PDB file of C-alpha atoms and ligand atoms in Angstrom:
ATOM      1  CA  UNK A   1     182.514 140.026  81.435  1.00  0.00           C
ATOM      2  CA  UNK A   2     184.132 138.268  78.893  1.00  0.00           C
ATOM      3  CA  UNK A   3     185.465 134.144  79.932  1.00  0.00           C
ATOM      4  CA  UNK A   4     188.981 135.286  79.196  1.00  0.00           C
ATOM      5  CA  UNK A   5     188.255 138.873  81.514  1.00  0.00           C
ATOM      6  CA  UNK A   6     186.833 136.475  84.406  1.00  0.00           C
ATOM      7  CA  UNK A   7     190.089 134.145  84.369  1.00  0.00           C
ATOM      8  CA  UNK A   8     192.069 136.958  85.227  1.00  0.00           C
ATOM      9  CA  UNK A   9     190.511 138.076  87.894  1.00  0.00           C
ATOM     10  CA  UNK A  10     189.779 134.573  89.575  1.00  0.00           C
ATOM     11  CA  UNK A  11     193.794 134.815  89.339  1.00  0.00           C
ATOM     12  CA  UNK A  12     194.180 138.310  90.659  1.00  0.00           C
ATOM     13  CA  UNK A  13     192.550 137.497  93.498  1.00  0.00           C
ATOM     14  CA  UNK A  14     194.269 134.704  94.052  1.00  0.00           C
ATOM     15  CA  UNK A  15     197.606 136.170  94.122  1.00  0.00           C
ATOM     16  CA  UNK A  16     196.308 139.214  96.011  1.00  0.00           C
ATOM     17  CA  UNK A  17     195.497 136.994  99.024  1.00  0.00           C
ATOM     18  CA  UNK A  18     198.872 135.585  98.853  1.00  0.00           C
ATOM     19  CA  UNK A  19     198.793 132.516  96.254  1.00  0.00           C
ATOM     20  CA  UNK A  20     202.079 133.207  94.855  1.00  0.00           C
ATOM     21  CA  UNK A  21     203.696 129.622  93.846  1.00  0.00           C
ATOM     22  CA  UNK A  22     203.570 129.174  89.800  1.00  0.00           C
ATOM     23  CA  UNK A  23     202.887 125.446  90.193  1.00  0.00           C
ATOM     24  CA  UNK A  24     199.798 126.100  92.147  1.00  0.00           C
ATOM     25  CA  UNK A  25     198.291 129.199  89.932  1.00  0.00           C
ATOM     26  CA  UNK A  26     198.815 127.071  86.742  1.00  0.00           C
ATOM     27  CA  UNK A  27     197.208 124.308  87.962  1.00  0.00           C
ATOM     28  CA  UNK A  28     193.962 126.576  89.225  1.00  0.00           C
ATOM     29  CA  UNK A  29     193.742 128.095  86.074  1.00  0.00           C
ATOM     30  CA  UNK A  30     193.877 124.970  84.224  1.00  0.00           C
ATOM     31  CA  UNK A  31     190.606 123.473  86.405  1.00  0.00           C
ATOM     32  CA  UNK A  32     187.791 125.374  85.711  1.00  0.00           C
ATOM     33  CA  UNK A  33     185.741 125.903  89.498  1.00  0.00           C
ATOM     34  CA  UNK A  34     182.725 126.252  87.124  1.00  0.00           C
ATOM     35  CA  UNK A  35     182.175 122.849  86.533  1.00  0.00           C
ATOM     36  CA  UNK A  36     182.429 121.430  89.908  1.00  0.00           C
ATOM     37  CA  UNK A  37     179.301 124.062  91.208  1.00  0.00           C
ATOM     38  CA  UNK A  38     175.780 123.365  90.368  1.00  0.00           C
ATOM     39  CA  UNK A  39     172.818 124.694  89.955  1.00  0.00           C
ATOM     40  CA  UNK A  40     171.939 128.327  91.064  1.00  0.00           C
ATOM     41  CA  UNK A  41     175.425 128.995  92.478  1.00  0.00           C
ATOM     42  CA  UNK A  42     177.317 128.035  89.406  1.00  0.00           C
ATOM     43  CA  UNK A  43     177.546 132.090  88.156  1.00  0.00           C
ATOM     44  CA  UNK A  44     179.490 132.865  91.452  1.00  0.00           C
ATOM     45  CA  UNK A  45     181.936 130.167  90.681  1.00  0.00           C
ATOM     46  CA  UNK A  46     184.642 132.513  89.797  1.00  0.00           C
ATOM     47  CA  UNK A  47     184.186 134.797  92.834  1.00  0.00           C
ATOM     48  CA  UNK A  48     186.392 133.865  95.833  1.00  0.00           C
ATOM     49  CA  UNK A  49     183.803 132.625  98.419  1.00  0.00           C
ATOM     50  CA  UNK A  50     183.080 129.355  99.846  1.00  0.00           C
ATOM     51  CA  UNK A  51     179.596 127.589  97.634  1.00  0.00           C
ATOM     52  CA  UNK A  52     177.250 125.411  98.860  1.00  0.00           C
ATOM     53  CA  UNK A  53     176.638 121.931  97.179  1.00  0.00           C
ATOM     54  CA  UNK A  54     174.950 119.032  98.212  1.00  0.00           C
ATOM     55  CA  UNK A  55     174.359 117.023 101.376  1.00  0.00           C
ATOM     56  CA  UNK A  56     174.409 120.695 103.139  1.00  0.00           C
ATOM     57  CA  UNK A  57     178.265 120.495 102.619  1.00  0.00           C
ATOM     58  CA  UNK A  58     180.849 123.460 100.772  1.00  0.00           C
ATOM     59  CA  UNK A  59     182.980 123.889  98.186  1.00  0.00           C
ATOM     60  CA  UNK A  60     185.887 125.861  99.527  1.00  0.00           C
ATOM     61  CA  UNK A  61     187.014 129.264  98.834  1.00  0.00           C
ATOM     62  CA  UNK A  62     189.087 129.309  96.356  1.00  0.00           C
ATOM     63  CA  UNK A  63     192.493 131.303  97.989  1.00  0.00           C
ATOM     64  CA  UNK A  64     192.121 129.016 100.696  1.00  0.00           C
ATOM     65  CA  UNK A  65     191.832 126.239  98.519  1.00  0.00           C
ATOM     66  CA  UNK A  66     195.565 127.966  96.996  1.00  0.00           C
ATOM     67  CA  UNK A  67     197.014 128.564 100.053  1.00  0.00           C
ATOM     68  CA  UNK A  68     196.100 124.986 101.526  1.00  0.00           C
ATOM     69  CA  UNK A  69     197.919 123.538  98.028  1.00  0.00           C
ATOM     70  CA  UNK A  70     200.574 125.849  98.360  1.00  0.00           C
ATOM     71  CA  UNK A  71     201.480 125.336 101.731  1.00  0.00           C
ATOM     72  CA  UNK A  72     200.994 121.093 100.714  1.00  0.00           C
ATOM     73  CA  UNK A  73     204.498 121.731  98.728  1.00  0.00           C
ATOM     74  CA  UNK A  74     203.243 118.722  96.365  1.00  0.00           C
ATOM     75  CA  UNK A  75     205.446 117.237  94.313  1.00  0.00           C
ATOM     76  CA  UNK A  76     204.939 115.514  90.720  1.00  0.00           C
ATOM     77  CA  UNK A  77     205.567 111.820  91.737  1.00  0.00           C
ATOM     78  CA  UNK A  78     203.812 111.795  94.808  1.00  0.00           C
ATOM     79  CA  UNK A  79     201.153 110.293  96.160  1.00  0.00           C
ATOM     80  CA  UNK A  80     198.425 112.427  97.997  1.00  0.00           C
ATOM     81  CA  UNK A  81     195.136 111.188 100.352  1.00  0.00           C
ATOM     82  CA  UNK A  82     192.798 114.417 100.693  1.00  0.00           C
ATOM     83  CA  UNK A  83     190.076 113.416 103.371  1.00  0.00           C
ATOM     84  CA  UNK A  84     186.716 115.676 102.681  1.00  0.00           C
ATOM     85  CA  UNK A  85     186.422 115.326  98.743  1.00  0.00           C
ATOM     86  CA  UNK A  86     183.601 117.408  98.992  1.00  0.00           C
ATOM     87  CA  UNK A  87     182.536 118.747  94.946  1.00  0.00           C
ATOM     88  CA  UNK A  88     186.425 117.412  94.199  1.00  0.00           C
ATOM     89  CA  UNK A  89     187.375 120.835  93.363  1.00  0.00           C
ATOM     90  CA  UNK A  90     190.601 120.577  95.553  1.00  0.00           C
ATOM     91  CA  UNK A  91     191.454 117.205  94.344  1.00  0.00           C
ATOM     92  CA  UNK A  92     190.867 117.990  91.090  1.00  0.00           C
ATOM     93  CA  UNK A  93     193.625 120.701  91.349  1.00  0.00           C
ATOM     94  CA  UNK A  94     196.037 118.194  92.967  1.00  0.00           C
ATOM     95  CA  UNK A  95     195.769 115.383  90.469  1.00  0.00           C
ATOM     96  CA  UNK A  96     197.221 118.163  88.163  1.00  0.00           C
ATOM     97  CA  UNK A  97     200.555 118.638  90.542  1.00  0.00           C
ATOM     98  CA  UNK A  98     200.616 114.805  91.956  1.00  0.00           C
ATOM     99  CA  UNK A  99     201.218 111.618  90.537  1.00  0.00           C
ATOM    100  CA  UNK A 100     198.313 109.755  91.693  1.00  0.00           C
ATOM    101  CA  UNK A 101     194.989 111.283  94.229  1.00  0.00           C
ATOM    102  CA  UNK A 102     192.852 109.449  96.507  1.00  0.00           C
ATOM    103  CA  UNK A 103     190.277 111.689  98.010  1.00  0.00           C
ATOM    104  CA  UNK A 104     187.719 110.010 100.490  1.00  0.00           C
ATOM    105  CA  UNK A 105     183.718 111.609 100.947  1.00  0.00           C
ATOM    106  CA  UNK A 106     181.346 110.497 103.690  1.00  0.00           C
ATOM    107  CA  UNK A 107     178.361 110.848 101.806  1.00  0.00           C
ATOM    108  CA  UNK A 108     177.942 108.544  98.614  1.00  0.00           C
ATOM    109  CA  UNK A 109     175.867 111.003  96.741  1.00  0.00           C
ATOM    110  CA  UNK A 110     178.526 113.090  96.746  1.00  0.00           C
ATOM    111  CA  UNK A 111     181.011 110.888  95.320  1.00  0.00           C
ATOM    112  CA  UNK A 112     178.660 109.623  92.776  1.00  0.00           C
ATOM    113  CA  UNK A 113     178.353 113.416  91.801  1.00  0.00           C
ATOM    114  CA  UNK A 114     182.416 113.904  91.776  1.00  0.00           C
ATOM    115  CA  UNK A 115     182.904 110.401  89.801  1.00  0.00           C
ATOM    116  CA  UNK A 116     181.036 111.797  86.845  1.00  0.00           C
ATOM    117  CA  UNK A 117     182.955 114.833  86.769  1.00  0.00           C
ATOM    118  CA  UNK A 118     186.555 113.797  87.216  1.00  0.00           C
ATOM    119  CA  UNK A 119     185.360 111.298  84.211  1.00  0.00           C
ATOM    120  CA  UNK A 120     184.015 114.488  82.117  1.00  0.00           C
ATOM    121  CA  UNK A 121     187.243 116.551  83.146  1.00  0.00           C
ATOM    122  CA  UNK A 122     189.213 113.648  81.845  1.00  0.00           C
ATOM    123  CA  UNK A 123     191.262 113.451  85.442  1.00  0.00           C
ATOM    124  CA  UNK A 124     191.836 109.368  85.635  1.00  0.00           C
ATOM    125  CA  UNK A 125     194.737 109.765  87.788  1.00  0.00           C
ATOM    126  CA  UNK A 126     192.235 110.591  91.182  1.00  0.00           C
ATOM    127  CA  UNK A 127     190.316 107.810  92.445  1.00  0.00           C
ATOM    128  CA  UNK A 128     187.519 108.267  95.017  1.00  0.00           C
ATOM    129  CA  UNK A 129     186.424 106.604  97.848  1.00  0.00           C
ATOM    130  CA  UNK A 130     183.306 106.332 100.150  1.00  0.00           C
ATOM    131  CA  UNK A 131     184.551 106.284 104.216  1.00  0.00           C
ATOM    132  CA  UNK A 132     185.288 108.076 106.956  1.00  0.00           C
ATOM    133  CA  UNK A 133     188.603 109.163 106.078  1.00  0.00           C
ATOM    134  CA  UNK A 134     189.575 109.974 109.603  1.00  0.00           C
ATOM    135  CA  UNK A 135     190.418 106.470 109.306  1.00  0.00           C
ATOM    136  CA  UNK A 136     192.860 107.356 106.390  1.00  0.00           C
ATOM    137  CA  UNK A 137     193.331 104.493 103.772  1.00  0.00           C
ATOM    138  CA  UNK A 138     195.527 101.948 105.331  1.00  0.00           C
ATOM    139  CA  UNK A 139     196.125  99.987 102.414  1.00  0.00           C
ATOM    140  CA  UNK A 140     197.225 102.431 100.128  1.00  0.00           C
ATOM    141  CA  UNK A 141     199.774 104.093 102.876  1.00  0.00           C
ATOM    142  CA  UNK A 142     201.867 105.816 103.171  1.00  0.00           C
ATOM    143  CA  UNK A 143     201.420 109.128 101.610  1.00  0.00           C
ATOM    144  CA  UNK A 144     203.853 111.973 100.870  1.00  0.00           C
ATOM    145  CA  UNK A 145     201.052 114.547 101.296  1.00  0.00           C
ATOM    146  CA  UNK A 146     197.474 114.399 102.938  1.00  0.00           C
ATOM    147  CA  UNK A 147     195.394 116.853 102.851  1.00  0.00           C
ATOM    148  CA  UNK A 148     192.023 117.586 105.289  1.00  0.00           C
ATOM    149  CA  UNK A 149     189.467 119.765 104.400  1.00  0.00           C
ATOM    150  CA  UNK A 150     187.351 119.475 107.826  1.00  0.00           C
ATOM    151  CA  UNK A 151     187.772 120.532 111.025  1.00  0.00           C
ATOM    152  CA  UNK A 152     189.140 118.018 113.619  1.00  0.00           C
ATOM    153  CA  UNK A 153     189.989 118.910 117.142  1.00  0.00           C
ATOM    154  CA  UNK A 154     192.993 116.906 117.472  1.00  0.00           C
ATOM    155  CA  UNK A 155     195.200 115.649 114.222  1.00  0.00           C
ATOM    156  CA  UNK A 156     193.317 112.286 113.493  1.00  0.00           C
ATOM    157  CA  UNK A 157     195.923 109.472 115.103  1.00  0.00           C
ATOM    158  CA  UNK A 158     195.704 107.404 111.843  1.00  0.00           C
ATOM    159  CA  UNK A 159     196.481 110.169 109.406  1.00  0.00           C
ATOM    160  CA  UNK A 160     199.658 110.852 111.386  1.00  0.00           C
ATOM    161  CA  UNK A 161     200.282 107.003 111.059  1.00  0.00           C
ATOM    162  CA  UNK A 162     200.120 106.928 107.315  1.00  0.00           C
ATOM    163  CA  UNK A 163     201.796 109.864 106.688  1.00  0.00           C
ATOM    164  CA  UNK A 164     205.445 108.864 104.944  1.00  0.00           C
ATOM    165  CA  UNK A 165     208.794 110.680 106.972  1.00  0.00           C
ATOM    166  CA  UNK A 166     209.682 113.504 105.121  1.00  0.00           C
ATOM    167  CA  UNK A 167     205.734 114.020 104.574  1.00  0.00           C
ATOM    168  CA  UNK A 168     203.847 117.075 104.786  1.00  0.00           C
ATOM    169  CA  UNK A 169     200.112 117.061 106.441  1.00  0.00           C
ATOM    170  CA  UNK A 170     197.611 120.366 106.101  1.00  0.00           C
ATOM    171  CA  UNK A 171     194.685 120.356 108.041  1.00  0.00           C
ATOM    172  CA  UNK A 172     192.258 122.821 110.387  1.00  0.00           C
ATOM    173  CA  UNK A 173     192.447 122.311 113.724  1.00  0.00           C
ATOM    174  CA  UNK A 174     189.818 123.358 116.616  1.00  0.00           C
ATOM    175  CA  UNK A 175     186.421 123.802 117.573  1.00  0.00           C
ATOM    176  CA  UNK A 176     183.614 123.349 114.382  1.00  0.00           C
ATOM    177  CA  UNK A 177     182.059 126.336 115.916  1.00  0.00           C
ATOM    178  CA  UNK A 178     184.563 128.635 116.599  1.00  0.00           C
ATOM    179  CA  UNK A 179     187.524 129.598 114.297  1.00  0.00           C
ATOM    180  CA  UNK A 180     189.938 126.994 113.441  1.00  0.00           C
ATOM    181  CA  UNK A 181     193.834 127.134 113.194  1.00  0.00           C
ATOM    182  CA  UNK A 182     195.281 125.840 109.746  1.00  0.00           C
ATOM    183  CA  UNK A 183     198.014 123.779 110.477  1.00  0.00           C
ATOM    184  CA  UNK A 184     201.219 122.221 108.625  1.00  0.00           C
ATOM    185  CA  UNK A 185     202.231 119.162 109.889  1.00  0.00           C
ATOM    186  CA  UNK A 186     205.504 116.966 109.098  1.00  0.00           C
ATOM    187  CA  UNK A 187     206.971 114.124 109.465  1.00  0.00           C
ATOM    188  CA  UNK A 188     210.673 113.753 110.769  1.00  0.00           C
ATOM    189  CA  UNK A 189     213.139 110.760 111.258  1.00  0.00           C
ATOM    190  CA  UNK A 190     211.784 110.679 115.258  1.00  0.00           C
ATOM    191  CA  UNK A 191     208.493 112.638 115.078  1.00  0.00           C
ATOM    192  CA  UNK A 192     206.950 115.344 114.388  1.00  0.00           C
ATOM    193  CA  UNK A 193     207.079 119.357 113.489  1.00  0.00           C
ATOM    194  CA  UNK A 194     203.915 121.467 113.445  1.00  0.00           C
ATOM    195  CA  UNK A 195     203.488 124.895 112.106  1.00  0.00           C
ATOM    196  CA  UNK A 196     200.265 127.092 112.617  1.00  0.00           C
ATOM    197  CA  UNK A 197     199.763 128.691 109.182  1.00  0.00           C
ATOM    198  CA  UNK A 198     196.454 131.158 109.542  1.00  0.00           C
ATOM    199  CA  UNK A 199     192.458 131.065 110.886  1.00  0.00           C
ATOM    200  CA  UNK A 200     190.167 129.099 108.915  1.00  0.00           C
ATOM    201  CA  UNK A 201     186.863 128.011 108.624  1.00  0.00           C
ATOM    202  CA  UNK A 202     185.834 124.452 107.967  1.00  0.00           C
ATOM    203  CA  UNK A 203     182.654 122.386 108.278  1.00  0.00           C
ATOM    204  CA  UNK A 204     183.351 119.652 111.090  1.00  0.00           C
ATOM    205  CA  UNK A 205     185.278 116.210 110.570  1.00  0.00           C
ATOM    206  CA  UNK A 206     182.634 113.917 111.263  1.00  0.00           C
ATOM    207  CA  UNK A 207     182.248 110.322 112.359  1.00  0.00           C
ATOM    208  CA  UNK A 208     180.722 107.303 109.857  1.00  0.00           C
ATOM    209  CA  UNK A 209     179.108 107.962 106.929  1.00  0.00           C
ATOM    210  CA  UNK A 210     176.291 110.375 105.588  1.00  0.00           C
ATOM    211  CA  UNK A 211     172.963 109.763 105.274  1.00  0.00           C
ATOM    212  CA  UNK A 212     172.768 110.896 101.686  1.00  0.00           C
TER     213      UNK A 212
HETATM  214  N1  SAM B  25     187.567 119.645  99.381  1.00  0.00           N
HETATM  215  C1  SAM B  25     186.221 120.031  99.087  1.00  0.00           C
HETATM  216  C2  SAM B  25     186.056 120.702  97.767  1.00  0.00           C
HETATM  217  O1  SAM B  25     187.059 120.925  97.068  1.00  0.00           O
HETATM  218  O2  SAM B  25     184.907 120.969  97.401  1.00  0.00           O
HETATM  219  C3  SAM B  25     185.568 120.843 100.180  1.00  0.00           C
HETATM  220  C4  SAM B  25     185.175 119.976 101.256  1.00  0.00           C
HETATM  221  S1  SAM B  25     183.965 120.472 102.390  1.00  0.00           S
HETATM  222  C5  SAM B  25     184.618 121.929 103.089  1.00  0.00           C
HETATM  223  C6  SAM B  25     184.309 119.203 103.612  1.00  0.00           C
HETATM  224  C7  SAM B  25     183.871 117.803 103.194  1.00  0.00           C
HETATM  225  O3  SAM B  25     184.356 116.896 104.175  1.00  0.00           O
HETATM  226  C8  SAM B  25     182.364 117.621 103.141  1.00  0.00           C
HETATM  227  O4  SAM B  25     181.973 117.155 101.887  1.00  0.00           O
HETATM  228  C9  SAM B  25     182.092 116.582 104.235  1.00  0.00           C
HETATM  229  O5  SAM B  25     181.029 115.698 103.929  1.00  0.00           O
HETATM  230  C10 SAM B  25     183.420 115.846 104.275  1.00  0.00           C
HETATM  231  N2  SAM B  25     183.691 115.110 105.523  1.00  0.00           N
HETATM  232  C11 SAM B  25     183.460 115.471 106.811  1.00  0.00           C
HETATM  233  N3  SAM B  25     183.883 114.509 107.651  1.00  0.00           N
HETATM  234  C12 SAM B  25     184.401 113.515 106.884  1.00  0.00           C
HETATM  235  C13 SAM B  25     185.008 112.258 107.161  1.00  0.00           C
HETATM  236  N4  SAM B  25     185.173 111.788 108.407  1.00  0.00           N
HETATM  237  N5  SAM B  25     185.420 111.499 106.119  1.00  0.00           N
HETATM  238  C14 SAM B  25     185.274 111.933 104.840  1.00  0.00           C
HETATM  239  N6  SAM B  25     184.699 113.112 104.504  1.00  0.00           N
HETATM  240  C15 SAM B  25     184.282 113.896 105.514  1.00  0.00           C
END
């Protein structure tokens, strides 16, 4: 299959599990999932199924990686924390809708990993953190948007702290060994609304940082 061939069909699924919002398609065919998979899983890049990568950890599936930005309604001058970087797939694809990214990883080999590819994908408008980013990033707070790509039980009390009013919060919810509830979460004038969007899968929202 021809580059061009495999495109549109990493966009035809996409839109057949309900990514549907222009914004978001442009933006995940303009960051190429390729380059943020190594090794022996790099061929199945383009195939809509969660990868491994290092420090036993995942690079999302790709329509849930969609429907998580879609349902982030992200706007071009804001400011988004995404807690989980991960391979910085996902944060790659919302440096392309946001004005500025800050993504935070528990394991520093990780972000070493995702530094030198944001730098090779010429993306200078993410920056990335080592923490626990259950803590969120008080200093940089608030955010319009954060996004979570682990599972918590509970909404992480800081998170909900940083997050500006008018803000929009996506996270899984529930046990890390049963299925999980995606959740949208925002931000009113005197709390706060929460919408259950669809069952997910995540790896568990950990405490401190990796060993790795
Ligand atoms: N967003 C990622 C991507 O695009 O590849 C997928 C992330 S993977 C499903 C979840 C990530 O969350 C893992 O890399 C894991 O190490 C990280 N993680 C888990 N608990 C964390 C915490 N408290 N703070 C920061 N990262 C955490």
């Amino acid at each position: 299959m021809s580059d061009a061939e495999r495109k549109m069909q990493f966009l035809y699924q996409l839109r057949s599990k309900g990514v549907t919002d222009k914004r978001v398609l442009t933006a995940m065919e303009k960051i190429d999932r390729g380059a943020f998979v190594r090794g022996l899983f790099a061929d199945r890049a383009y195939e809509d199924m969660p990868l491994p990568i290092n420090c036993g950890q995942t690079i999302s599936q790709p329509s849930v990686v969609g429907l998580m930005t879609q349902a982030l309604n992200v706007q071009p001058r804001d400011k988004v924390l995404e807690v989980g970087t991960g391979s910085g797939y996902q944060a790659a694809i919302l440096s392309v809708l946001a004005r500025r990214v800050y993504t935070v990883e528990r394991h520093r080999r990780l972000v070493n990993e995702v530094r030198e590819v944001f730098e090779c994908q010429n993306l200078p408008n993410i920056t990335v953190i080592t923490g626990d980013g259950s803590h969120g990033l008080p200093d940089q707070a608030p955010f319009d948007r954060i996004l979570v790509t682990a599972a918590a039980e509970d909404p992480p009390g800081p998170l909900l702290a940083q997050l500006r009013v008018g803000g929009i919060m996506v996270l899984p919810v529930g046990q890390s060994d049963a299925v999980q509830s995606l959740i949208k979460v925002t931000r009113t004038d005197d709390g706060f609304d929460y919408d259950e969007l669809r069952p997910v899968r995540f790896v568990p929202l950990l405490e401190g940082l990796g060993k790795e």
